[in-house]
PDB file of C-alpha atoms in Angstrom:
ATOM      1  CA  MET A   7     -22.069  -0.046  64.901  1.00 66.00           C
ATOM      2  CA  GLY A   8     -20.669   0.827  61.490  1.00 70.00           C
ATOM      3  CA  GLN A   9     -17.213   1.918  60.310  1.00 72.00           C
ATOM      4  CA  PHE A  10     -16.294   4.969  58.212  1.00 68.00           C
ATOM      5  CA  THR A  11     -12.489   4.694  58.290  1.00 76.00           C
ATOM      6  CA  LYS A  12      -9.863   2.722  60.162  1.00 73.00           C
ATOM      7  CA  ASN A  13     -10.312   4.765  63.359  1.00 73.00           C
ATOM      8  CA  ILE A  14     -13.750   6.342  62.878  1.00 79.00           C
ATOM      9  CA  TYR A  15     -16.915   4.397  63.640  1.00 80.00           C
ATOM     10  CA  PHE A  16     -20.523   5.359  64.076  1.00 76.00           C
ATOM     11  CA  MET A  17     -22.905   4.076  66.646  1.00 80.00           C
ATOM     12  CA  SER A  18     -26.602   3.913  66.041  1.00 82.00           C
ATOM     13  CA  ARG A  19     -29.726   3.229  68.005  1.00 85.00           C
ATOM     14  CA  GLU A  20     -33.353   3.137  67.150  1.00 86.00           C
ATOM     15  CA  ARG A  21     -35.525   5.850  68.565  1.00 86.00           C
ATOM     16  CA  MET A  22     -39.260   6.391  68.130  1.00 86.00           C
ATOM     17  CA  ASN A  23     -38.654   9.151  65.677  1.00 87.00           C
ATOM     18  CA  GLY A  24     -36.106   7.105  63.688  1.00 87.00           C
ATOM     19  CA  PRO A  25     -32.491   5.989  63.939  1.00 86.00           C
ATOM     20  CA  GLN A  26     -30.007   8.153  65.824  1.00 86.00           C
ATOM     21  CA  TYR A  27     -26.288   8.181  64.923  1.00 81.00           C
ATOM     22  CA  ALA A  28     -23.223   9.258  66.928  1.00 84.00           C
ATOM     23  CA  PRO A  29     -19.588   9.295  65.744  1.00 83.00           C
ATOM     24  CA  LEU A  30     -16.942   7.352  67.675  1.00 77.00           C
ATOM     25  CA  ALA A  31     -13.225   7.966  67.170  1.00 74.00           C
ATOM     26  CA  LEU A  32     -10.722   5.418  68.453  1.00 71.00           C
ATOM     27  CA  TYR A  33      -7.261   6.613  69.341  1.00 64.00           C
ATOM     28  CA  SER A  34      -4.330   4.423  70.192  1.00 60.00           C
ATOM     29  CA  PHE A  35      -1.258   5.406  72.163  1.00 51.00           C
ATOM     30  CA  ARG A  36       1.515   3.706  74.041  1.00 53.00           C
ATOM     31  CA  LEU A  37       1.059   3.328  77.752  1.00 48.00           C
ATOM     32  CA  ILE A  38       4.049   4.162  79.893  1.00 51.00           C
ATOM     33  CA  THR A  39       4.391   1.574  82.597  1.00 51.00           C
ATOM     34  CA  TYR A  40       4.683   2.642  86.187  1.00 50.00           C
ATOM     35  CA  LYS A  41       8.232   1.311  86.368  1.00 58.00           C
ATOM     36  CA  LYS A  42       9.356   3.570  83.480  1.00 66.00           C
ATOM     37  CA  VAL A  43       7.728   6.647  85.022  1.00 72.00           C
ATOM     38  CA  GLU A  44       9.233   5.804  88.383  1.00 76.00           C
ATOM     39  CA  SER A  45      12.756   5.412  86.961  1.00 75.00           C
ATOM     40  CA  ALA A  46      12.456   8.718  85.055  1.00 77.00           C
ATOM     41  CA  GLU A  47      11.301  10.513  88.205  1.00 81.00           C
ATOM     42  CA  SER A  48      14.173   8.969  90.137  1.00 83.00           C
ATOM     43  CA  LEU A  49      16.688  10.241  87.582  1.00 83.00           C
ATOM     44  CA  TYR A  50      15.184  13.750  87.638  1.00 82.00           C
ATOM     45  CA  ARG A  51      15.291  13.796  91.459  1.00 85.00           C
ATOM     46  CA  LYS A  52      18.908  12.626  91.478  1.00 89.00           C
ATOM     47  CA  TYR A  53      20.168  15.316  89.072  1.00 89.00           C
ATOM     48  CA  ARG A  54      19.144  18.937  88.683  1.00 84.00           C
ATOM     49  CA  SER A  55      20.482  19.220  85.125  1.00 87.00           C
ATOM     50  CA  TYR A  56      22.299  17.307  82.415  1.00 89.00           C
ATOM     51  CA  GLU A  57      25.588  18.934  83.462  1.00 91.00           C
ATOM     52  CA  ASP A  58      25.295  17.321  86.920  1.00 92.00           C
ATOM     53  CA  ILE A  59      25.391  13.811  85.449  1.00 94.00           C
ATOM     54  CA  ASP A  60      28.870  12.313  85.470  1.00 92.00           C
ATOM     55  CA  ASN A  61      28.284   8.852  84.056  1.00 91.00           C
ATOM     56  CA  PRO A  62      27.591   8.157  80.370  1.00 93.00           C
ATOM     57  CA  PRO A  63      24.727   5.638  80.760  1.00 93.00           C
ATOM     58  CA  GLU A  64      22.652   8.074  82.819  1.00 93.00           C
ATOM     59  CA  ARG A  65      23.418  10.845  80.316  1.00 94.00           C
ATOM     60  CA  LEU A  66      22.001   8.633  77.576  1.00 93.00           C
ATOM     61  CA  VAL A  67      18.846   8.012  79.612  1.00 91.00           C
ATOM     62  CA  TRP A  68      18.436  11.701  80.515  1.00 91.00           C
ATOM     63  CA  LEU A  69      18.685  12.896  76.918  1.00 92.00           C
ATOM     64  CA  ARG A  70      16.446  10.131  75.611  1.00 90.00           C
ATOM     65  CA  LEU A  71      13.736  11.045  78.122  1.00 88.00           C
ATOM     66  CA  LEU A  72      14.229  14.762  77.481  1.00 86.00           C
ATOM     67  CA  HIS A  73      13.568  14.147  73.780  1.00 87.00           C
ATOM     68  CA  GLY A  74      10.505  12.001  74.535  1.00 84.00           C
ATOM     69  CA  LEU A  75      12.003   8.823  73.100  1.00 88.00           C
ATOM     70  CA  PHE A  76      11.658   5.212  74.096  1.00 88.00           C
ATOM     71  CA  GLN A  77      14.762   3.011  73.885  1.00 91.00           C
ATOM     72  CA  LYS A  78      13.522   1.684  70.552  1.00 93.00           C
ATOM     73  CA  GLY A  79      13.525   5.219  69.083  1.00 91.00           C
ATOM     74  CA  ALA A  80      17.007   6.019  70.385  1.00 92.00           C
ATOM     75  CA  ALA A  81      18.251   2.680  69.047  1.00 94.00           C
ATOM     76  CA  ARG A  82      16.804   3.482  65.628  1.00 94.00           C
ATOM     77  CA  ILE A  83      18.648   6.833  65.564  1.00 91.00           C
ATOM     78  CA  CYS A  84      22.023   5.191  66.086  1.00 89.00           C
ATOM     79  CA  GLY A  85      21.269   2.160  63.926  1.00 91.00           C
ATOM     80  CA  MET A  86      21.156  -0.658  66.453  1.00 91.00           C
ATOM     81  CA  ARG A  87      18.626  -3.028  67.931  1.00 92.00           C
ATOM     82  CA  LYS A  88      16.691  -1.942  71.027  1.00 93.00           C
ATOM     83  CA  ASN A  89      18.038  -4.754  73.213  1.00 92.00           C
ATOM     84  CA  LEU A  90      21.628  -3.746  72.389  1.00 91.00           C
ATOM     85  CA  TYR A  91      20.884  -0.085  73.067  1.00 93.00           C
ATOM     86  CA  SER A  92      19.432  -0.992  76.474  1.00 93.00           C
ATOM     87  CA  VAL A  93      22.810  -2.524  77.413  1.00 93.00           C
ATOM     88  CA  TYR A  94      24.428   0.897  76.816  1.00 92.00           C
ATOM     89  CA  GLU A  95      21.942   2.558  79.157  1.00 92.00           C
ATOM     90  CA  SER A  96      22.469  -0.143  81.788  1.00 92.00           C
ATOM     91  CA  GLY A  97      26.207   0.591  81.897  1.00 90.00           C
ATOM     92  CA  LYS A  98      27.107  -3.032  81.147  1.00 92.00           C
ATOM     93  CA  MET A  99      28.624  -2.357  77.704  1.00 89.00           C
ATOM     94  CA  GLU A 100      32.417  -2.231  77.752  1.00 90.00           C
ATOM     95  CA  ALA A 101      33.458  -1.329  74.203  1.00 91.00           C
ATOM     96  CA  TYR A 102      30.975   1.105  72.713  1.00 91.00           C
ATOM     97  CA  ASP A 103      30.126   1.305  69.034  1.00 92.00           C
ATOM     98  CA  LEU A 104      31.809   4.682  68.560  1.00 92.00           C
ATOM     99  CA  ASP A 105      29.973   5.438  65.301  1.00 92.00           C
ATOM    100  CA  ALA A 106      26.630   4.853  67.019  1.00 92.00           C
ATOM    101  CA  MET A 107      27.617   7.165  69.883  1.00 93.00           C
ATOM    102  CA  GLU A 108      28.592   9.861  67.359  1.00 94.00           C
ATOM    103  CA  LYS A 109      25.158   9.562  65.692  1.00 93.00           C
ATOM    104  CA  LEU A 110      23.422   9.973  69.041  1.00 93.00           C
ATOM    105  CA  ALA A 111      25.644  12.925  69.948  1.00 94.00           C
ATOM    106  CA  ARG A 112      24.752  14.664  66.675  1.00 94.00           C
ATOM    107  CA  PHE A 113      21.049  13.995  67.227  1.00 93.00           C
ATOM    108  CA  TYR A 114      21.121  15.276  70.820  1.00 94.00           C
ATOM    109  CA  LYS A 115      23.544  18.119  69.882  1.00 95.00           C
ATOM    110  CA  VAL A 116      26.118  17.279  72.569  1.00 96.00           C
ATOM    111  CA  PRO A 117      29.804  16.322  72.311  1.00 96.00           C
ATOM    112  CA  VAL A 118      30.330  12.591  71.797  1.00 95.00           C
ATOM    113  CA  GLN A 119      32.737  12.656  74.760  1.00 94.00           C
ATOM    114  CA  ASP A 120      29.669  13.074  77.008  1.00 94.00           C
ATOM    115  CA  PHE A 121      28.708   9.467  76.222  1.00 93.00           C
ATOM    116  CA  LEU A 122      32.152   7.916  76.627  1.00 93.00           C
ATOM    117  CA  ASP A 123      33.764   6.618  79.802  1.00 91.00           C
ATOM    118  CA  ASP A 124      37.569   6.841  80.096  1.00 89.00           C
ATOM    119  CA  TYR A 125      38.152   3.543  78.295  1.00 92.00           C
ATOM    120  CA  ASN A 126      35.937   4.403  75.327  1.00 93.00           C
ATOM    121  CA  LEU A 127      37.372   7.920  75.226  1.00 91.00           C
ATOM    122  CA  PHE A 128      40.807   6.279  74.958  1.00 91.00           C
ATOM    123  CA  ARG A 129      39.521   4.234  72.014  1.00 92.00           C
ATOM    124  CA  TRP A 130      37.776   7.239  70.406  1.00 92.00           C
ATOM    125  CA  LYS A 131      40.919   9.387  70.601  1.00 91.00           C
ATOM    126  CA  GLY A 132      42.900   6.538  69.025  1.00 92.00           C
ATOM    127  CA  GLN A 133      44.590   3.971  71.222  1.00 92.00           C
ATOM    128  CA  GLY A 134      47.624   3.754  68.949  1.00 93.00           C
ATOM    129  CA  ARG A 135      48.198   7.494  68.817  1.00 92.00           C
ATOM    130  CA  GLN A 136      47.867   7.791  72.591  1.00 90.00           C
ATOM    131  CA  LEU A 137      50.235   4.898  73.328  1.00 91.00           C
ATOM    132  CA  LEU A 138      52.790   6.357  70.939  1.00 92.00           C
ATOM    133  CA  ALA A 139      52.422   9.815  72.523  1.00 90.00           C
ATOM    134  CA  TYR A 140      52.906   8.271  75.962  1.00 89.00           C
ATOM    135  CA  ARG A 141      56.049   6.466  74.822  1.00 91.00           C
ATOM    136  CA  ASP A 142      57.436   9.606  73.166  1.00 92.00           C
ATOM    137  CA  ARG A 143      56.753  11.783  76.206  1.00 88.00           C
ATOM    138  CA  ASN A 144      58.492   9.267  78.473  1.00 89.00           C
ATOM    139  CA  ASN A 145      61.313   8.392  76.017  1.00 94.00           C
ATOM    140  CA  LEU A 146      60.364   4.721  75.955  1.00 93.00           C
ATOM    141  CA  THR A 147      60.826   2.190  73.195  1.00 95.00           C
ATOM    142  CA  GLN A 148      58.147  -0.365  72.453  1.00 95.00           C
ATOM    143  CA  LYS A 149      60.326  -2.977  74.140  1.00 95.00           C
ATOM    144  CA  GLU A 150      60.686  -0.861  77.287  1.00 94.00           C
ATOM    145  CA  LEU A 151      56.945  -0.185  77.496  1.00 91.00           C
ATOM    146  CA  ALA A 152      56.299  -3.884  76.911  1.00 93.00           C
ATOM    147  CA  GLY A 153      58.618  -4.671  79.839  1.00 92.00           C
ATOM    148  CA  ILE A 154      56.783  -2.217  82.120  1.00 88.00           C
ATOM    149  CA  MET A 155      53.396  -3.640  81.188  1.00 87.00           C
ATOM    150  CA  GLY A 156      54.379  -7.299  80.978  1.00 90.00           C
ATOM    151  CA  PHE A 157      53.369  -7.724  77.325  1.00 92.00           C
ATOM    152  CA  SER A 158      55.368  -8.576  74.237  1.00 95.00           C
ATOM    153  CA  ARG A 159      56.856  -5.819  72.090  1.00 95.00           C
ATOM    154  CA  ASN A 160      54.738  -7.215  69.253  1.00 96.00           C
ATOM    155  CA  MET A 161      51.538  -6.579  71.229  1.00 95.00           C
ATOM    156  CA  ILE A 162      52.566  -2.945  71.848  1.00 94.00           C
ATOM    157  CA  TYR A 163      53.295  -2.631  68.113  1.00 96.00           C
ATOM    158  CA  ARG A 164      49.864  -4.086  67.215  1.00 96.00           C
ATOM    159  CA  TRP A 165      48.079  -1.718  69.613  1.00 95.00           C
ATOM    160  CA  GLU A 166      49.982   1.297  68.291  1.00 94.00           C
ATOM    161  CA  LYS A 167      49.165   0.372  64.685  1.00 95.00           C
ATOM    162  CA  ASN A 168      45.515  -0.269  65.628  1.00 91.00           C
ATOM    163  CA  LYS A 169      45.808  -3.825  64.349  1.00 93.00           C
ATOM    164  CA  CYS A 170      43.888  -5.024  67.413  1.00 91.00           C
ATOM    165  CA  HIS A 171      41.850  -3.325  70.124  1.00 90.00           C
ATOM    166  CA  MET A 172      42.997  -3.329  73.686  1.00 92.00           C
ATOM    167  CA  LYS A 173      40.468  -4.957  75.997  1.00 93.00           C
ATOM    168  CA  LYS A 174      38.973  -2.922  78.823  1.00 92.00           C
ATOM    169  CA  GLU A 175      40.471  -5.196  81.469  1.00 93.00           C
ATOM    170  CA  THR A 176      43.954  -4.618  80.008  1.00 92.00           C
ATOM    171  CA  TRP A 177      43.351  -0.892  79.808  1.00 91.00           C
ATOM    172  CA  ASP A 178      42.107  -0.762  83.434  1.00 91.00           C
ATOM    173  CA  THR A 179      45.027  -2.797  84.742  1.00 91.00           C
ATOM    174  CA  TYR A 180      47.948  -1.358  82.765  1.00 87.00           C
ATOM    175  CA  ILE A 181      47.160   1.797  80.808  1.00 86.00           C
ATOM    176  CA  ARG A 182      44.893   3.718  83.165  1.00 87.00           C
ATOM    177  CA  PRO A 183      47.447   3.633  86.021  1.00 86.00           C
ATOM    178  CA  LEU A 184      50.219   4.826  83.683  1.00 79.00           C
ATOM    179  CA  PHE A 185      48.103   7.678  82.347  1.00 76.00           C
ATOM    180  CA  ILE A 186      46.868   8.698  85.802  1.00 76.00           C
ATOM    181  CA  LYS A 187      50.453   8.758  87.090  1.00 73.00           C
ATOM    182  CA  ASP A 188      51.996  10.543  84.101  1.00 69.00           C
ATOM    183  CA  GLY A 189      49.040  12.439  82.643  1.00 65.00           C
ATOM    184  CA  TRP A 190      46.752  11.738  79.709  1.00 62.00           C
ATOM    185  CA  PRO A 191      48.067  12.337  76.198  1.00 56.00           C
ATOM    186  CA  GLN A 192      46.190  15.060  74.342  1.00 51.00           C
TER     187      GLN A 192
END
């Protein structure tokens, strides 16, 4: 066997009337494991369309599969490592990289809000602006809101000025119930 180029070879054999040659082209492609095909089929059976999907991780998976991407390709689009991106699709990530989600949304041509759960939507809309709007709408001072939530006035001030990010556990315990009861700021 001889080689013409990286992927093109020629085979030869001796015949009575002289050597005989045949080209051989080698192609390489990624194999999709059974588990990946099975999980994609499961997702497509569960939902009829993208609009039927109500949780952000499954929306990420749906669009990635629709665009024929592996996790590594989707991770490259938003500028992160594949293992970190896989945590987003698993639903185990609490605080999303909002810039990365915006890059994916632009690539997939969907609103970034489609990829954000309530907590990350709160962060994306600006935690400080929303807390201030809540206080204004309910005529509360920082001290009064701090008393309701059981935090210091200084912590409310820091959240409103975006000097620190509120953790998801804090948001779930204190902010979500307030916003559900009194309505979400716009």
